[in-house]
Amino acid sequence: MSEVAAVNEVQIPVWGASRPSLLALRVAAGESPEWIAARTDSLLRSLQSAFDVSSWQIAADNGWELWEGSPDELVNIVRKHPVREFVGASEDIGDALPGEGYSFTISGAGPRVSPLVRIAAGHPAVGQRLPRRRLAVELREAHENALRSVDADAVTAAVVETWEPATTEFADLAVRRLARRGNWKIGVGYRTWVGAGVGTVSHLVDALTATELAGGTLISAPDDWPAARVVEAMTATLRENGLDEVPH
């Protein structure tokens, strides 16, 4: 691997005002409510430290409730959020689907950044055409120009160190519209993390950099690059290293 120090000295990244988020894929099956609760709590603690979040609230049938309590209480919160039947455009809540896992949204508010976390886990199957377990963290600005380059690194580290994903990508809407990589494809973004079980990165294209993180490889693009250059360089780097889909 090319030994390159972290780039990203840009203070106000170009992706800051374009709804940036991190998406993570896991290759696993049947995570228990206990596993989900413990990993979610660890993730939220990491995000709380990075973004000074005072409290977390989980979306409930009648509004929002606090994510807090003992380990057993957190497990009970997870159990109250089973995957439900999709009811289209209706505002009605669909029936719970036993054995389909759990799905929920957690919101936090910080003075600068307010993370929004969406989790789907616990399905007994890995998934065929579509992954069954996903995690997304959207970074919402509390005010204009609130986001900084270091925030992309912070949210990536928080997820890969607590959630055991196969891959993650941190990108804005412009990058995702151009990349059009879904399903099991390894995503591309201003930060793309590839777990050791997915593959290794020994060749980098353009001015990308690579560093070791949580046993995998974090590929970073400069935060002043336009979306087209990010997509081109990241896609070419994956191709040069024989990486395309997450093994599943």
Coordinates of C-alpha atoms in Angstrom, one line a residue:
M1 CA 0.0 0.0 0.0
S2 CA 1.2 3.5 -0.7
E3 CA 2.1 5.1 2.6
V4 CA 0.5 8.5 2.4
A5 CA -0.5 10.8 5.2
A6 CA -4.1 12.0 5.5
V7 CA -4.8 14.8 3.1
N8 CA -7.9 16.9 3.7
E9 CA -6.6 20.2 5.1
V10 CA -9.7 21.8 3.6
Q11 CA -11.7 23.5 6.4
I12 CA -15.1 23.8 4.6
P13 CA -15.6 20.7 2.4
V14 CA -17.5 21.0 -0.9
W15 CA -19.8 18.2 0.4
G16 CA -20.8 20.1 3.5
A17 CA -24.1 21.6 2.2
S18 CA -25.2 18.6 0.1
R19 CA -26.6 16.3 2.7
P20 CA -23.6 14.1 3.3
S21 CA -24.0 10.7 4.9
L22 CA -22.2 7.5 5.6
L23 CA -23.6 4.2 4.4
A24 CA -22.4 0.8 5.8
L25 CA -23.0 -2.8 4.7
R26 CA -22.7 -5.8 6.9
V27 CA -22.4 -9.4 5.8
A28 CA -24.0 -11.3 8.7
A29 CA -27.3 -12.9 9.7
G30 CA -29.5 -13.1 12.7
E31 CA -28.0 -10.4 15.0
S32 CA -29.7 -10.7 18.4
P33 CA -31.5 -7.7 20.0
E34 CA -28.7 -7.8 22.6
W35 CA -26.0 -7.5 19.9
I36 CA -27.9 -4.7 18.1
A37 CA -28.5 -2.7 21.4
A38 CA -24.9 -3.0 22.5
R39 CA -23.4 -2.0 19.1
T40 CA -25.9 0.8 18.7
D41 CA -25.0 2.2 22.1
S42 CA -21.3 2.0 21.4
L43 CA -21.8 3.8 18.1
L44 CA -23.9 6.5 19.6
R45 CA -21.3 7.0 22.4
S46 CA -18.6 7.5 19.7
L47 CA -20.8 9.9 17.8
Q48 CA -21.7 11.8 21.0
S49 CA -18.0 12.3 21.7
A50 CA -17.2 13.5 18.2
F51 CA -20.2 15.9 17.8
D52 CA -21.1 16.9 21.4
V53 CA -24.5 15.3 21.2
S54 CA -26.4 15.9 24.5
S55 CA -29.0 13.1 24.1
W56 CA -30.4 10.6 21.6
Q57 CA -34.0 10.0 20.7
I58 CA -35.5 7.0 18.8
A59 CA -38.5 7.4 16.6
A60 CA -41.5 5.7 18.1
D61 CA -45.2 5.1 17.2
N62 CA -46.3 8.2 19.2
G63 CA -43.3 10.5 18.5
W64 CA -39.8 10.2 20.0
E65 CA -38.5 8.5 23.1
L66 CA -35.1 8.8 24.7
W67 CA -32.4 6.2 24.0
E68 CA -31.2 5.7 27.5
G69 CA -31.1 3.1 30.3
S70 CA -29.4 -0.1 31.4
P71 CA -28.3 -2.7 28.8
D72 CA -31.5 -4.6 29.4
E73 CA -33.6 -1.5 28.9
L74 CA -31.8 -0.8 25.6
V75 CA -32.5 -4.3 24.5
N76 CA -36.2 -3.8 25.2
I77 CA -36.1 -0.6 23.1
V78 CA -34.7 -2.5 20.2
R79 CA -37.4 -5.2 20.6
K80 CA -40.1 -2.6 20.3
H81 CA -38.9 -1.8 16.7
P82 CA -39.4 -4.9 14.6
V83 CA -39.4 -4.6 10.8
R84 CA -43.0 -3.8 9.8
E85 CA -45.1 -4.4 6.7
F86 CA -44.8 -1.7 4.1
V87 CA -48.1 0.1 3.6
G88 CA -47.2 2.4 0.7
A89 CA -48.2 6.1 1.0
S90 CA -50.5 5.5 3.9
E91 CA -49.7 7.0 7.3
D92 CA -50.8 3.8 9.0
I93 CA -48.1 1.7 10.6
G94 CA -47.8 -1.8 9.1
D95 CA -48.0 -5.0 11.1
A96 CA -44.8 -6.3 12.6
L97 CA -43.1 -9.1 10.6
P98 CA -41.9 -11.7 13.1
G99 CA -38.4 -13.0 12.3
E100 CA -37.6 -10.2 9.9
G101 CA -35.2 -8.3 12.2
Y102 CA -35.3 -4.8 13.6
S103 CA -35.3 -1.3 12.0
F104 CA -35.3 2.1 13.7
T105 CA -34.1 5.7 13.4
I106 CA -32.2 7.6 16.1
S107 CA -31.7 11.4 16.1
G108 CA -29.2 13.4 18.0
A109 CA -28.7 17.2 18.3
G110 CA -25.3 18.9 18.7
P111 CA -24.3 22.6 18.6
R112 CA -22.7 22.1 15.2
V113 CA -23.8 18.8 13.7
S114 CA -26.9 16.7 14.4
P115 CA -26.4 13.1 13.4
L116 CA -29.4 11.0 12.2
V117 CA -28.8 7.2 12.4
R118 CA -30.8 4.6 10.6
I119 CA -30.3 1.0 11.4
A120 CA -31.6 -2.3 9.9
A121 CA -30.3 -5.5 11.4
G122 CA -31.3 -8.9 12.7
H123 CA -32.7 -10.6 9.6
P124 CA -32.0 -14.3 9.6
A125 CA -30.7 -14.2 6.0
V126 CA -27.7 -12.2 4.6
G127 CA -29.7 -11.2 1.6
Q128 CA -29.6 -12.1 -2.1
R129 CA -30.0 -9.3 -4.6
L130 CA -30.2 -6.7 -1.8
P131 CA -28.3 -6.6 1.5
R132 CA -30.6 -7.2 4.5
R133 CA -28.6 -5.1 6.9
R134 CA -27.6 -1.5 6.4
L135 CA -26.6 1.4 8.5
A136 CA -26.7 5.1 7.5
V137 CA -25.5 8.2 9.4
E138 CA -26.6 11.5 8.0
L139 CA -24.7 14.6 9.2
R140 CA -27.1 17.5 9.4
E141 CA -25.7 21.0 9.8
A142 CA -26.9 23.0 12.7
H143 CA -25.9 26.2 10.8
E144 CA -24.3 27.1 7.4
N145 CA -20.7 25.9 6.9
A146 CA -20.8 23.9 10.1
L147 CA -19.3 20.7 8.7
R148 CA -15.5 20.2 8.5
S149 CA -13.3 17.7 6.7
V150 CA -12.5 15.9 10.0
D151 CA -16.2 15.1 10.4
A152 CA -16.0 12.6 7.5
D153 CA -13.1 10.8 9.3
A154 CA -14.9 10.9 12.7
V155 CA -18.1 9.3 11.5
T156 CA -16.2 6.7 9.4
A157 CA -14.1 5.7 12.4
A158 CA -17.1 5.6 14.7
V159 CA -19.0 3.2 12.4
V160 CA -16.1 0.8 11.4
E161 CA -14.9 0.5 15.0
T162 CA -18.3 -0.4 16.5
W163 CA -20.5 -1.9 13.9
E164 CA -18.2 -4.4 12.1
P165 CA -19.2 -3.5 8.6
A166 CA -17.8 -5.0 5.4
T167 CA -17.6 -1.6 3.7
T168 CA -18.6 2.0 4.2
E169 CA -18.8 5.0 2.0
F170 CA -19.1 8.7 3.0
A171 CA -20.6 10.8 0.2
D172 CA -22.9 13.6 -0.7
L173 CA -25.9 13.6 -3.1
A174 CA -23.8 14.7 -6.0
V175 CA -21.4 11.8 -5.7
R176 CA -24.2 9.2 -5.3
R177 CA -26.1 10.4 -8.3
L178 CA -23.0 10.1 -10.5
A179 CA -21.7 6.8 -9.0
R180 CA -25.0 4.8 -9.2
R181 CA -23.5 1.9 -7.3
G182 CA -26.2 0.1 -5.3
N183 CA -27.1 -3.4 -4.1
W184 CA -23.8 -5.3 -3.1
K185 CA -21.5 -3.0 -5.1
I186 CA -18.7 -1.4 -3.0
G187 CA -19.7 2.2 -2.7
V188 CA -17.6 5.2 -3.5
G189 CA -17.3 8.6 -1.8
Y190 CA -15.0 11.1 -0.3
R191 CA -14.2 8.3 2.1
T192 CA -14.4 4.6 1.1
W193 CA -13.5 2.0 3.7
V194 CA -12.9 -1.6 2.6
G195 CA -12.8 -4.3 5.3
A196 CA -10.0 -6.9 5.3
G197 CA -12.6 -9.6 4.5
V198 CA -13.6 -7.8 1.3
G199 CA -10.1 -7.2 -0.1
T200 CA -6.9 -5.2 0.0
V201 CA -5.9 -1.9 -1.7
S202 CA -2.3 -1.7 -3.1
H203 CA -2.8 0.7 -6.0
L204 CA -4.3 4.3 -5.8
V205 CA -5.4 6.5 -8.7
D206 CA -4.9 10.2 -8.9
A207 CA -4.3 11.9 -5.6
L208 CA -6.2 9.5 -3.4
T209 CA -4.6 8.4 -0.1
A210 CA -4.9 5.2 1.9
T211 CA -4.5 4.5 5.6
E212 CA -5.2 1.6 7.9
L213 CA -8.3 1.8 10.0
A214 CA -9.8 -1.0 12.2
G215 CA -8.0 -3.7 10.2
G216 CA -9.3 -2.4 6.9
T217 CA -8.3 0.3 4.4
L218 CA -9.6 3.8 4.4
I219 CA -9.3 5.5 1.0
S220 CA -9.7 9.3 1.1
A221 CA -10.3 11.9 -1.6
P222 CA -9.5 15.6 -1.1
D223 CA -12.5 17.4 0.2
D224 CA -12.3 20.2 -2.4
W225 CA -12.7 17.8 -5.3
P226 CA -15.8 18.0 -7.4
A227 CA -18.1 14.9 -7.4
A228 CA -17.1 13.8 -10.9
R229 CA -13.4 13.5 -10.0
V230 CA -14.2 11.7 -6.8
V231 CA -16.3 9.1 -8.6
E232 CA -13.8 8.6 -11.4
A233 CA -10.8 8.2 -9.1
M234 CA -12.5 6.0 -6.5
T235 CA -14.1 3.8 -9.2
A236 CA -10.8 3.4 -11.0
T237 CA -9.0 2.5 -7.7
L238 CA -11.5 -0.2 -6.9
R239 CA -11.2 -1.6 -10.5
E240 CA -7.4 -1.6 -10.3
N241 CA -7.5 -3.6 -7.1
G242 CA -10.0 -6.1 -8.4
L243 CA -12.8 -4.9 -6.1
D244 CA -16.4 -4.6 -7.2
E245 CA -18.9 -6.3 -5.0
V246 CA -19.0 -7.2 -1.3
P247 CA -18.6 -11.0 -1.1
H248 CA -21.9 -12.5 0.4

